[in-house]
């Protein structure tokens, strides 16, 4: 069967793709920017990549007519203050495009909406569901609880809070009940529901076997990690204070933190249904989901992370706009160094950032990250998804990977920190020479003053960083 997978480079999409290929489907991966999407060599014969933007109807003509099934995995939770209108418009455009194909079945992954007073986020999901349900195809909605898996937003937020704070003063919403679901179960429900006629025209709440408060989840997490934690609930913490609390302690953006807090005030517990029995799925417990996530982390096998999504920053999703580094009106720090082992040097470049650090004066990078966080930026807390591999579109501390190609030995990063201008950092190996170039395009007088104020630090950091990367 030929399957259209929207959101193919998202947290769920990246993990669902190999599962669909394992079921011998031909998969059409729909992305906004092909340069952000890398296809595994083993999958190339079964994968077609197309560029679409659901907010631009003219691009939806790229969807093949002969698709048999489709997944709608597109959300705009934190990209804009008007995400509700954008999500509704996206759904209408997508439905109109699908109506022009021969698609038989569409599956939409949504969130549990079992409360009369829904958050804006969940209201938006429900509206999208209502729009998509009126198309000329069989339609199924899977409404999931919070997703627990390596790299998921929920897992990483709980991890940040528990591992960083021995004592927590928490808001009242921490006592809200939820029914978390393991990412492995999500993938089973998505893949097994496709073309299952018993699911046509229906919606199903999907969750794990445990109903827990957020406090329970953090305490169980701490127990698994063998940590002693004290959690005290106080009534005076407003939604705004709660959002700032999440923003400064975890790796979320402030907009995402606001939407998460609003969602966390609403109970998300599954309505009873027989989907698990129908599809022969045994739901994974919360403890097992956490343990499995850490197994993937320890084995450096994190397939995808929410931190790599564009919602983790304010970055334009079209990477191609930034790949051409400007030459005019810019300040540059250009260095080169003879190296004796290009392969070794390339491996060090590909391991830069995250837990590996930046090879020199990591404490200065940390200070810069703290300054960025307090100015409303993202700081260094995103880290990196994989310790040794990088793909275009990945987040890398407060950088975004624009281009990563081992064959040409080139890595290009774009700064997502708060700056009075734009910044690029490039590493390239040619023959036996390592080139390292920092480029800054200032905006106005503030940008120029910024460059000269940090230039002494650049001279120190960039010189020693390059020396340690290139040294055998």
XYZ file of C-alpha atoms in Angstrom:
472
model
C 0.000 0.000 0.000
C 1.056 3.583 -0.597
C 0.908 5.651 2.595
C 1.168 9.422 3.011
C 3.026 10.329 6.221
C 2.729 13.983 7.178
C 5.007 15.296 9.893
C 7.553 12.734 8.748
C 10.434 14.599 10.372
C 8.575 15.079 13.676
C 8.909 13.128 16.912
C 6.221 10.569 16.012
C 6.769 10.573 12.256
C 10.452 9.626 12.440
C 9.576 6.607 14.560
C 6.520 5.552 12.594
C 8.353 5.534 9.249
C 10.496 2.401 9.838
C 7.455 0.619 11.287
C 5.447 1.284 8.120
C 8.368 0.187 5.968
C 8.597 -2.998 8.036
C 4.975 -3.667 7.037
C 6.057 -3.414 3.361
C 4.264 -0.143 2.659
C 5.535 2.410 0.175
C 5.709 5.632 2.185
C 5.367 9.179 0.862
C 7.004 11.422 3.467
C 5.520 14.923 3.442
C 7.795 17.621 4.888
C 8.062 21.386 4.592
C 11.758 21.319 3.801
C 13.536 18.364 2.173
C 16.880 19.631 3.452
C 15.698 18.814 6.993
C 14.835 15.220 6.164
C 17.398 12.456 5.769
C 16.297 9.043 4.500
C 18.148 5.982 5.742
C 20.002 4.227 2.925
C 18.159 1.000 3.749
C 14.765 2.673 3.180
C 15.356 4.587 -0.050
C 13.579 2.079 -2.312
C 10.385 2.363 -0.247
C 10.377 6.091 0.464
C 9.380 9.114 -1.595
C 9.856 12.602 -0.143
C 7.628 15.539 -1.108
C 7.496 19.133 0.097
C 4.140 20.485 1.266
C 2.994 23.304 3.515
C -0.582 22.799 4.695
C -0.966 26.569 5.011
C -0.121 26.941 1.305
C -2.780 25.036 -0.698
C -0.801 25.302 -3.922
C 1.908 23.018 -2.470
C -0.604 20.275 -1.670
C -0.788 19.344 -5.352
C 2.476 17.488 -4.654
C 0.473 14.788 -2.856
C 0.241 11.761 -5.208
C -3.217 10.807 -6.441
C -2.683 7.084 -5.866
C -2.174 7.066 -2.086
C -4.147 4.417 -0.193
C -3.807 5.636 3.395
C -2.613 8.725 5.232
C -1.530 9.957 8.667
C -2.131 13.497 9.888
C 0.609 14.228 12.440
C 0.709 18.010 12.097
C 0.383 20.328 15.092
C 1.238 23.986 15.774
C 1.168 23.989 19.550
C 3.669 26.735 20.205
C 4.697 28.208 16.891
C 2.221 31.083 17.042
C -0.193 32.856 19.378
C -2.906 32.162 16.793
C -2.224 28.437 16.520
C -5.940 27.585 16.792
C -6.779 29.408 13.567
C -3.681 28.059 11.861
C -4.460 24.467 12.806
C -8.061 24.780 11.562
C -6.931 26.306 8.278
C -4.304 23.584 7.873
C -6.916 20.872 8.398
C -9.315 22.385 5.859
C -6.571 22.667 3.240
C -5.389 19.106 3.860
C -8.915 17.672 3.682
C -9.543 19.436 0.360
C -6.287 18.032 -1.029
C -7.049 14.477 0.143
C -10.513 14.650 -1.431
C -8.743 14.875 -4.796
C -6.895 11.584 -4.235
C -8.067 7.971 -3.990
C -7.130 7.692 -0.290
C -9.238 5.173 1.618
C -8.300 5.810 5.244
C -6.950 8.794 7.229
C -5.681 8.484 10.810
C -5.323 11.571 13.002
C -3.295 11.514 16.220
C -4.908 13.913 18.696
C -5.088 14.387 22.465
C -7.664 13.165 24.972
C -10.541 15.675 25.138
C -12.792 14.435 27.926
C -13.380 17.685 29.816
C -15.987 20.367 29.146
C -13.449 23.102 29.961
C -10.712 22.255 27.510
C -7.437 24.123 27.180
C -6.948 26.071 23.942
C -4.524 23.390 22.853
C -7.062 20.568 23.256
C -9.917 22.676 21.865
C -7.830 23.179 18.757
C -7.149 19.449 18.440
C -10.889 18.713 18.690
C -11.702 21.289 15.996
C -9.119 19.759 13.667
C -10.690 16.345 14.268
C -14.160 17.668 13.377
C -12.851 19.208 10.135
C -10.921 16.138 8.989
C -13.854 13.840 9.786
C -15.943 15.316 6.942
C -13.639 14.192 4.104
C -14.376 11.614 1.398
C -12.517 8.795 3.160
C -12.755 6.583 6.229
C -11.505 8.522 9.237
C -10.086 7.432 12.593
C -8.946 9.565 15.505
C -6.556 8.238 18.129
C -6.627 10.518 21.181
C -3.477 9.973 23.203
C -2.504 10.804 26.751
C 0.891 12.367 27.417
C 3.574 10.415 25.578
C 6.472 8.833 27.468
C 9.565 7.853 25.522
C 13.168 8.855 24.975
C 13.142 12.378 23.572
C 9.431 13.064 24.170
C 8.527 16.461 25.639
C 6.734 14.927 28.643
C 9.614 12.580 29.433
C 12.271 15.297 29.095
C 10.328 17.776 31.249
C 9.846 15.238 34.053
C 13.495 14.249 33.697
C 14.695 17.861 33.958
C 12.579 18.561 37.036
C 13.408 15.370 38.914
C 17.125 15.220 38.162
C 17.812 18.919 38.757
C 15.635 19.717 41.796
C 15.972 17.763 45.087
C 13.154 19.894 46.532
C 10.291 21.269 44.425
C 7.709 23.931 45.261
C 5.018 23.092 42.746
C 1.695 24.523 41.534
C -1.693 22.877 42.119
C -1.849 21.393 38.625
C 0.755 18.855 39.678
C -2.126 16.996 41.355
C -4.046 16.706 38.068
C -4.594 13.117 36.970
C -3.330 11.829 33.661
C -3.001 8.524 31.813
C 0.444 8.459 30.184
C 1.183 6.203 27.228
C 4.487 4.722 26.052
C 5.754 5.785 22.634
C 6.043 2.106 21.636
C 2.276 1.733 22.264
C 1.518 4.861 20.212
C 3.366 3.350 17.258
C 1.492 0.066 17.604
C -1.886 1.796 17.696
C -1.015 3.943 14.675
C 0.319 1.103 12.528
C -2.275 -1.517 13.461
C -5.269 0.829 13.080
C -4.476 1.536 9.440
C -7.076 -0.111 7.175
C -8.725 -1.771 10.197
C -12.398 -1.394 9.256
C -13.470 -1.714 12.895
C -11.859 1.704 13.499
C -13.521 3.519 10.592
C -15.582 6.533 11.561
C -14.594 6.263 15.224
C -12.385 7.952 17.798
C -10.505 6.121 20.539
C -8.761 7.331 23.675
C -5.423 5.555 24.048
C -3.321 5.455 27.199
C -1.318 3.175 29.421
C -2.713 1.085 32.281
C -1.757 3.650 34.973
C -3.766 6.713 36.027
C -1.326 9.006 37.840
C -1.032 12.592 38.987
C 1.947 14.539 37.669
C 3.325 14.356 41.202
C 3.020 10.554 41.124
C 4.855 10.491 37.801
C 7.754 12.535 39.145
C 8.040 10.477 42.331
C 7.968 7.196 40.384
C 10.572 8.619 38.008
C 12.753 9.547 41.004
C 12.377 6.052 42.436
C 13.443 4.451 39.158
C 16.473 6.760 39.078
C 17.168 6.030 42.779
C 16.793 9.673 43.755
C 15.201 11.091 46.896
C 12.876 13.986 46.064
C 10.567 16.209 48.140
C 7.615 17.801 46.329
C 5.589 20.515 48.107
C 2.422 21.891 46.508
C 1.652 25.577 47.070
C -1.606 27.327 46.054
C -0.128 30.713 45.158
C 1.724 29.689 42.004
C -0.208 31.236 39.103
C -0.184 29.877 35.525
C 2.300 32.603 34.577
C 4.638 31.694 37.439
C 4.225 28.016 36.581
C 5.202 28.758 32.981
C 8.318 30.629 34.089
C 9.136 27.744 36.431
C 9.017 25.245 33.565
C 10.877 27.611 31.239
C 13.857 28.181 33.531
C 14.184 24.657 34.914
C 13.441 22.600 31.806
C 14.374 22.857 28.122
C 10.963 24.107 26.956
C 10.444 27.410 25.193
C 8.279 29.942 27.049
C 5.385 29.678 24.567
C 5.433 25.906 24.837
C 5.554 26.173 28.636
C 2.404 28.342 28.652
C 0.477 25.870 26.517
C 1.710 22.923 28.572
C 0.620 24.538 31.842
C -2.826 25.277 30.429
C -3.125 21.661 29.257
C -1.865 20.204 32.525
C -4.733 21.773 34.462
C -7.161 19.446 32.642
C -7.468 15.739 33.470
C -6.626 13.488 30.528
C -8.043 10.059 31.341
C -9.185 7.596 28.692
C -12.814 6.745 28.120
C -13.160 2.939 28.113
C -12.882 1.235 24.716
C -11.832 -2.113 23.272
C -9.165 -0.916 20.833
C -6.252 -2.569 22.680
C -8.032 -5.941 22.561
C -9.159 -5.379 18.980
C -5.569 -4.722 17.831
C -3.960 -7.227 20.231
C -1.935 -4.612 22.104
C -0.816 -5.005 25.731
C -0.392 -1.455 27.146
C 2.980 -0.659 28.721
C 3.122 0.498 32.350
C 4.536 3.922 33.211
C 7.506 2.374 35.012
C 8.331 0.150 32.036
C 7.994 3.108 29.656
C 10.515 5.115 31.724
C 12.908 2.175 31.991
C 12.746 1.535 28.248
C 13.373 5.228 27.520
C 16.554 5.178 29.593
C 17.674 1.993 27.885
C 17.470 3.819 24.543
C 19.363 6.788 25.992
C 22.116 4.606 27.410
C 22.467 2.803 24.083
C 22.534 6.152 22.217
C 19.539 4.998 20.147
C 17.203 7.998 20.430
C 15.456 8.061 17.056
C 13.817 11.464 17.489
C 13.459 14.239 20.046
C 10.906 17.009 20.486
C 13.864 19.378 20.964
C 14.677 19.022 17.266
C 11.268 20.387 16.305
C 11.021 24.016 15.275
C 8.626 24.609 18.197
C 11.653 24.473 20.510
C 12.778 27.828 19.096
C 11.606 30.736 16.951
C 13.445 29.465 13.912
C 12.024 29.573 10.392
C 11.457 25.926 9.314
C 12.927 26.555 5.843
C 16.602 25.777 6.465
C 17.464 26.475 2.839
C 17.015 30.207 3.512
C 20.079 30.183 5.766
C 22.414 27.635 4.180
C 24.031 30.279 1.969
C 26.221 32.117 4.480
C 26.275 35.857 3.641
C 29.547 37.549 2.730
C 28.754 41.259 2.685
C 28.052 43.384 5.744
C 29.369 40.655 8.020
C 32.094 40.161 10.599
C 34.073 36.935 10.317
C 36.486 34.937 12.430
C 38.314 32.612 10.028
C 40.868 30.043 11.175
C 42.628 27.081 9.569
C 44.872 24.344 10.868
C 46.880 21.489 9.399
C 45.711 18.112 10.713
C 47.243 14.640 10.595
C 44.104 12.489 10.855
C 41.046 13.931 9.034
C 38.794 11.008 10.038
C 39.558 11.512 13.726
C 39.033 15.263 13.469
C 35.728 14.749 11.664
C 34.530 12.442 14.449
C 35.298 15.169 17.004
C 33.366 17.736 14.964
C 30.407 15.359 14.714
C 30.455 14.919 18.517
C 30.534 18.599 19.450
C 28.080 20.076 21.939
C 25.634 18.445 24.320
C 27.270 16.310 27.004
C 30.525 16.345 25.011
C 30.822 20.106 25.368
C 32.639 22.520 23.081
C 36.183 21.320 23.834
C 37.301 24.541 25.516
C 35.996 26.762 28.335
C 32.664 24.997 28.677
C 31.940 27.215 31.673
C 31.921 30.238 29.328
C 29.474 28.475 27.027
C 27.320 27.742 30.088
C 27.368 31.402 31.132
C 26.359 32.409 27.605
C 23.529 29.896 27.776
C 22.298 31.292 31.106
C 22.417 34.831 29.717
C 20.405 33.701 26.718
C 17.809 31.992 28.911
C 17.300 35.126 31.012
C 16.888 37.231 27.885
C 14.079 34.964 26.655
C 16.202 32.621 24.514
C 16.594 28.858 24.587
C 19.914 28.525 26.408
C 22.007 25.368 26.221
C 19.509 22.959 27.729
C 18.368 21.287 24.515
C 21.688 19.487 24.165
C 21.734 17.084 21.238
C 19.676 14.002 20.349
C 22.515 11.635 19.431
C 26.029 11.792 20.887
C 27.853 10.956 17.661
C 25.493 11.565 14.741
C 24.068 14.838 13.393
C 21.413 15.504 10.756
C 20.252 18.693 9.096
C 17.487 20.239 11.173
C 18.743 18.895 14.519
C 19.035 21.206 17.488
C 22.520 21.433 18.998
C 22.478 23.397 22.256
C 21.554 26.922 21.134
C 22.417 26.192 17.505
C 20.406 24.658 14.658
C 22.152 22.283 12.249
C 21.747 23.700 8.742
C 23.993 21.268 6.903
C 25.772 18.096 7.982
C 27.515 15.911 5.431
C 30.358 13.580 6.291
C 31.158 12.959 2.630
C 32.076 16.610 2.091
C 33.276 16.895 5.721
C 31.201 19.989 6.383
C 29.054 21.033 9.344
C 27.158 24.350 9.299
C 25.339 25.705 12.359
C 23.008 28.686 12.763
C 22.598 30.456 16.113
C 19.140 30.384 17.708
C 20.197 32.354 20.762
C 18.976 35.925 21.276
C 21.332 38.143 19.278
C 21.354 41.627 17.740
C 22.020 39.959 14.407
C 22.514 36.528 12.840
C 25.383 34.087 13.422
C 26.769 31.025 11.649
C 29.508 28.600 12.721
C 31.081 26.339 10.100
C 33.560 23.479 10.270
C 35.054 22.017 7.111
C 37.900 19.656 6.306
C 39.625 19.814 2.927
C 42.551 17.515 2.278
C 44.690 17.829 5.419
C 43.360 21.221 6.557
C 40.625 22.069 9.050
C 38.723 25.310 8.421
C 36.638 26.952 11.142
C 34.608 30.060 10.326
C 32.337 32.143 12.556
C 30.176 34.652 10.665
C 28.065 37.407 12.243
C 25.688 39.700 10.366
C 24.861 42.575 12.734
C 21.558 44.425 12.968
C 22.156 48.115 13.531
C 24.526 49.699 16.021
C 23.658 47.183 18.759
C 24.902 44.338 16.574
C 28.200 46.045 15.874
C 28.773 46.874 19.528
C 27.957 43.270 20.420
C 30.552 41.860 18.016
C 33.382 44.042 19.338
C 32.400 43.405 22.960
C 32.639 39.618 22.562
C 35.600 39.609 20.164
C 38.206 39.099 22.954
C 36.278 36.021 24.121
C 35.974 34.756 20.542
C 39.738 35.062 20.089
C 40.247 32.922 23.163
C 37.457 30.382 22.649
C 37.614 29.838 18.884
C 41.418 29.519 18.845
C 41.546 26.903 21.589
C 38.419 25.086 20.402
C 39.926 24.613 16.966
C 43.244 23.517 18.433
C 41.542 20.793 20.499
C 39.375 19.613 17.617
C 42.310 19.341 15.248
C 44.878 17.981 17.673
C 45.495 14.203 17.464
